[in-house]
Tab-separated table of C-alpha atoms in Angstrom:
chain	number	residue	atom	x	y	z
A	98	UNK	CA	13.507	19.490	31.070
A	99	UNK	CA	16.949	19.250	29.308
A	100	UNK	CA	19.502	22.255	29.664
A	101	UNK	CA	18.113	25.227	27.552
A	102	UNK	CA	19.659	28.366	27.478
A	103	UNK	CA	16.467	31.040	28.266
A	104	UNK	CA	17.116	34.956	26.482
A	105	UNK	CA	17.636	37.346	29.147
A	106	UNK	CA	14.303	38.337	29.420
A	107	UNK	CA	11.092	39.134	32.465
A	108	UNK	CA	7.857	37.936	30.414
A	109	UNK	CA	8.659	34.898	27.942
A	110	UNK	CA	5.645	33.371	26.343
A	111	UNK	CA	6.477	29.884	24.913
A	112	UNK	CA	4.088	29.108	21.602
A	113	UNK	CA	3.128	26.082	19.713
A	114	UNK	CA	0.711	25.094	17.685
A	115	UNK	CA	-1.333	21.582	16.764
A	116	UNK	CA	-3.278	20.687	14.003
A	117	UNK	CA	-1.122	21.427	10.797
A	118	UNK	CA	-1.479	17.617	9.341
A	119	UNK	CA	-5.233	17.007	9.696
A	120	UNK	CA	-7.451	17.178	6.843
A	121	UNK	CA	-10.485	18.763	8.885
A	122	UNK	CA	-10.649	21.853	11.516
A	123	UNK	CA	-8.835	24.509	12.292
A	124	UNK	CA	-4.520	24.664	13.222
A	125	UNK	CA	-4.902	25.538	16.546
A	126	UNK	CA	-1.884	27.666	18.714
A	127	UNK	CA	-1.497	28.321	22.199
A	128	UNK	CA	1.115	31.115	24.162
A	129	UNK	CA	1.342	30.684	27.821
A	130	UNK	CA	3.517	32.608	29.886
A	131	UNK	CA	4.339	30.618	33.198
A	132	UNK	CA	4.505	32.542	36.310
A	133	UNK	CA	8.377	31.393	37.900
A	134	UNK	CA	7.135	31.479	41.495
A	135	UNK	CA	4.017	28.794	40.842
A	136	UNK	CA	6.154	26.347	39.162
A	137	UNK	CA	4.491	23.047	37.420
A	138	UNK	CA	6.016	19.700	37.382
A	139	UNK	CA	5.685	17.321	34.743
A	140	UNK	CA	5.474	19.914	31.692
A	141	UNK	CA	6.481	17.653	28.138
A	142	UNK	CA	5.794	17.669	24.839
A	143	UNK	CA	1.722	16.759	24.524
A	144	UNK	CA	2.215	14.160	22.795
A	145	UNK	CA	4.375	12.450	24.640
A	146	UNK	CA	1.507	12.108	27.876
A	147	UNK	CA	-1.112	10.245	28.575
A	148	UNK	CA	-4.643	11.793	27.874
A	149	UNK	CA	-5.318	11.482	31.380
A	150	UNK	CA	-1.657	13.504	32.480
A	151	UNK	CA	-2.417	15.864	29.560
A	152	UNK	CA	-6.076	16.585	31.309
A	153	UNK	CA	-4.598	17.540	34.304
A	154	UNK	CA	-1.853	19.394	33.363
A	155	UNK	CA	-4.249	21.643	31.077
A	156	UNK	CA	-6.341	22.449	33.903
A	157	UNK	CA	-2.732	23.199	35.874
A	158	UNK	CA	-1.669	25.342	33.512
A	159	UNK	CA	-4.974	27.471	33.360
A	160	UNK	CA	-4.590	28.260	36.917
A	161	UNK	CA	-1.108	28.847	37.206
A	162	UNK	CA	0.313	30.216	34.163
A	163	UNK	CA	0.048	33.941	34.302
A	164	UNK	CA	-1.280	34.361	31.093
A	165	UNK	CA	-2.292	32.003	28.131
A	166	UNK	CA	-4.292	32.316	25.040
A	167	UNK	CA	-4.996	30.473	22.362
A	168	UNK	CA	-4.995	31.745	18.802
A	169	UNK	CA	-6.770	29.893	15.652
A	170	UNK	CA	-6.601	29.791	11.725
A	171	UNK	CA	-9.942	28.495	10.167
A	172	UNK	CA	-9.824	25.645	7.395
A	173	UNK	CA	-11.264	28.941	4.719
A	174	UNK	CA	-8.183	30.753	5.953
A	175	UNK	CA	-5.986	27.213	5.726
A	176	UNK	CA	-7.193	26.631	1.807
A	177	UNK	CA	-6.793	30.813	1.021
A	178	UNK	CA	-3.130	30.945	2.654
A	179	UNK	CA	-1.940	27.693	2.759
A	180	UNK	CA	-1.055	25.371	5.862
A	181	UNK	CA	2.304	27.453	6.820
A	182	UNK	CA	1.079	30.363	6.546
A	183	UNK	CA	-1.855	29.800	8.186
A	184	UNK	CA	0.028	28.534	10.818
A	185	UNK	CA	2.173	32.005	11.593
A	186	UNK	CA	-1.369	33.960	11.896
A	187	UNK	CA	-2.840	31.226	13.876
A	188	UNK	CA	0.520	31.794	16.176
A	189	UNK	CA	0.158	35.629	15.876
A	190	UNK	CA	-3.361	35.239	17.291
A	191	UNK	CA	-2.474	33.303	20.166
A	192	UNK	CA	0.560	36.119	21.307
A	193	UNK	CA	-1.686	38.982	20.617
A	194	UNK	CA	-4.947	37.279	22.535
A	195	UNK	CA	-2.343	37.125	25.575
A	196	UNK	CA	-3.669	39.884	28.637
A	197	UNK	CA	0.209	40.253	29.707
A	198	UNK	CA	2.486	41.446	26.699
A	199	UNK	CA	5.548	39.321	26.409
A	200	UNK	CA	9.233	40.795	26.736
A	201	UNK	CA	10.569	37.859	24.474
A	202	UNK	CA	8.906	35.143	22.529
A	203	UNK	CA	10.182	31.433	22.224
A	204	UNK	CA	8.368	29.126	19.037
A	205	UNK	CA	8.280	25.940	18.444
A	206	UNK	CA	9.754	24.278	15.292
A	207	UNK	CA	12.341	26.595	13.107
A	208	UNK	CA	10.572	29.555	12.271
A	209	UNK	CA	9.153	32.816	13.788
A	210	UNK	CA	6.029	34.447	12.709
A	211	UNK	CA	6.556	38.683	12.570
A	212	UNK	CA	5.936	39.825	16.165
A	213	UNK	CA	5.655	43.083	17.759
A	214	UNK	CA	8.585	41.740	20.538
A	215	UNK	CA	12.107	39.619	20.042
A	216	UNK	CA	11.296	35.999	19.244
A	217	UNK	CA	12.944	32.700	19.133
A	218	UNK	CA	12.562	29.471	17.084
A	219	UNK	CA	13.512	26.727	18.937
A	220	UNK	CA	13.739	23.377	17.326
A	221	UNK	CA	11.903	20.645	19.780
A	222	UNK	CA	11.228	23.293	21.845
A	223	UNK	CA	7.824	21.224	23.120
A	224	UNK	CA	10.331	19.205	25.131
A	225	UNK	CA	13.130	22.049	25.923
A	226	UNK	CA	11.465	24.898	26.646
A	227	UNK	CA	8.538	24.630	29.512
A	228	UNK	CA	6.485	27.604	28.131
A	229	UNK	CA	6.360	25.717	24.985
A	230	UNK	CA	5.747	22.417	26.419
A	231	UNK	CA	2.772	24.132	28.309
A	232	UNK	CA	1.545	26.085	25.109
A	233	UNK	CA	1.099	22.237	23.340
A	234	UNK	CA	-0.299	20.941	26.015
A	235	UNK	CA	-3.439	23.927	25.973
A	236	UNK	CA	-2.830	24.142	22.092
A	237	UNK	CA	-3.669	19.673	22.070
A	238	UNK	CA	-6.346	19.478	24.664
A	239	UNK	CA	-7.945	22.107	22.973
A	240	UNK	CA	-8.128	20.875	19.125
A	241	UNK	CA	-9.127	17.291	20.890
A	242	UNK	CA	-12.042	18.479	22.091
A	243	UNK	CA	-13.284	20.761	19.245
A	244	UNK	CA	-13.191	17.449	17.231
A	245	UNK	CA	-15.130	15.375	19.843
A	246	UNK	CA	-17.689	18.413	19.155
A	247	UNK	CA	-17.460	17.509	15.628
A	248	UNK	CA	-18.026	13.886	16.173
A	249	UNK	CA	-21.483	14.680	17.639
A	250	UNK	CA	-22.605	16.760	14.462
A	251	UNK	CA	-20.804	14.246	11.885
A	252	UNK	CA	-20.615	10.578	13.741
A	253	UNK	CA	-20.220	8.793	10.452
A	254	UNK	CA	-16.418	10.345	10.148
A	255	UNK	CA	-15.074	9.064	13.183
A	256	UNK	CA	-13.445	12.465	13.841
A	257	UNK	CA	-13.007	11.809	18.025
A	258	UNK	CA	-10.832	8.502	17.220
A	259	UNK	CA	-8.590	10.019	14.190
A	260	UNK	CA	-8.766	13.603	14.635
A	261	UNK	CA	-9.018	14.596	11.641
A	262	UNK	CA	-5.843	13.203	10.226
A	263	UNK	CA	-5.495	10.993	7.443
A	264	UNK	CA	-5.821	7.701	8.722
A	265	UNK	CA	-7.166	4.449	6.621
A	266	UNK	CA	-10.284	4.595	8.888
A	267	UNK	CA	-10.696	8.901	7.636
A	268	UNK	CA	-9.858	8.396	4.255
A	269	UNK	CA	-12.772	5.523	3.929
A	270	UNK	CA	-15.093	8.066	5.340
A	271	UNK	CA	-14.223	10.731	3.320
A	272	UNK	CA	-14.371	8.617	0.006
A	273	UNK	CA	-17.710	7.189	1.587
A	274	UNK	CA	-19.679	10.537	2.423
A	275	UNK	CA	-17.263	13.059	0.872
A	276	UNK	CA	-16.364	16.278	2.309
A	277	UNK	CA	-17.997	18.494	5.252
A	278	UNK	CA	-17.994	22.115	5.693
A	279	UNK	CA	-15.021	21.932	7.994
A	280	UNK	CA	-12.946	19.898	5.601
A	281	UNK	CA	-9.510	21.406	4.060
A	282	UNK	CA	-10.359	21.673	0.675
A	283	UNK	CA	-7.319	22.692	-1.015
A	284	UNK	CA	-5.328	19.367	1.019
A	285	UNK	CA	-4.959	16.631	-1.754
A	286	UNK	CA	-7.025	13.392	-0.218
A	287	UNK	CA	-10.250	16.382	-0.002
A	288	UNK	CA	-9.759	17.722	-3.153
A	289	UNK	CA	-9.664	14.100	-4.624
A	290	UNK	CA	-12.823	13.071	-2.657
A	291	UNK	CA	-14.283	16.133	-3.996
A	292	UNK	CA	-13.208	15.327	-7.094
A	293	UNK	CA	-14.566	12.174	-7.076
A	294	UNK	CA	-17.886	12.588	-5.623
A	295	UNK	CA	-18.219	15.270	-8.590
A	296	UNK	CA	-17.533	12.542	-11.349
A	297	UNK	CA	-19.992	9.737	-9.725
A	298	UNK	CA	-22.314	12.092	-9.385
A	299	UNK	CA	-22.052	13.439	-12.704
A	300	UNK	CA	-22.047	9.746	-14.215
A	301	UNK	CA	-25.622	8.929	-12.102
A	302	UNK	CA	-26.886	12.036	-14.094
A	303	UNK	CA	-26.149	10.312	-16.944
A	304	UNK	CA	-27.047	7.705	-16.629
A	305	UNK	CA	-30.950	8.815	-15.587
């Protein structure tokens, strides 16, 4: 980890959050507080690991960490709020869900969500900051596998390969069988598909 200047502080919780671009599923966010004396080697941004390193860090960090949670914002609450927003309660969720309270708080990305405790935004903080690092890693793992889950109920989206994000393969999908349940409606390539699917099926009415 590059040089990064920690608050003077016992508990820290580092947060991030994954999910905020895909057109389907919740934002998902993570807080993990790592316990100093049961260090872990190899934290880094998600991302930037291997599925395979990612795997094994997750389970890592579940044993070692001495607290983690994870905290959600469901697509309703996504389309209500809006993606940012969203976002902060998904990350308020995650520090409240925590069984240790933390002295000090450190975010990913440049803004803080209100918290009951002093908090940081920390600009690449998923490869500064280990907490953080660790909080993608459960906050990745975790959305990856809730769309595999969705690949089983909706195979014809190919939701395990994109992950929900707008990709040539999703968007041919979505204009192909439309929107499900889980889909974002108020995101612009949904509401289009919706949109869509409304006018075809409005011209096959007339057209009986």
């Amino acid at each position: 980890m590059p040089d990064f200047i920690y608050p003077a502080a016992r508990l820290i919780a580092g947060v991030d959050e994954v999910g905020r671009g895909p057109l389907v599923g919740a934002v998902v966010t993570a807080a993990v507080i790592l316990d100093p004396a049961n260090p872990i080697t190899g934290l880094a941004d998600s991302k930037k690991l291997s599925e395979k390193r990612r795997l094994a860090l997750y389970d890592e960090i579940k044993e070692k960490a001495l607290a983690w949670s994870l905290g959600r914002a469901e697509p309703e609450e996504i389309d209500q709020l809006n993606i940012l927003h969203a976002t902060m309660l998904a990350m308020q969720r995650a520090v409240a869900g925590l069984s240790l309270q933390p002295d000090y708080v450190l975010i990913d990305g440049n803004r803080c969500p209100p918290l009951p405790m002093p908090s940081q935004a920390v600009v690449k903080g998923d490869s500064l900051v280990a907490e953080i690092s660790a909080a993608s890693i459960i906050a990745k793992v975790s959305r990856d596998r809730e769309m595999a889950e969705l690949d089983l109920l909706f195979p014809q989206y190919g939701f395990a390969q994109h992950k929900g994000y707008p990709t040539a393969l999703h968007m041919e999908k979505l204009m192909q069988h439309g929107a499900t349940p889980h889909h974002r409606r108020s995101f612009a390539p949904v509401r289009n598909a919706l949109i869509d699917a409304d006018v075809l099926a409005a011209r096959q009415t007339l057209t009986l």
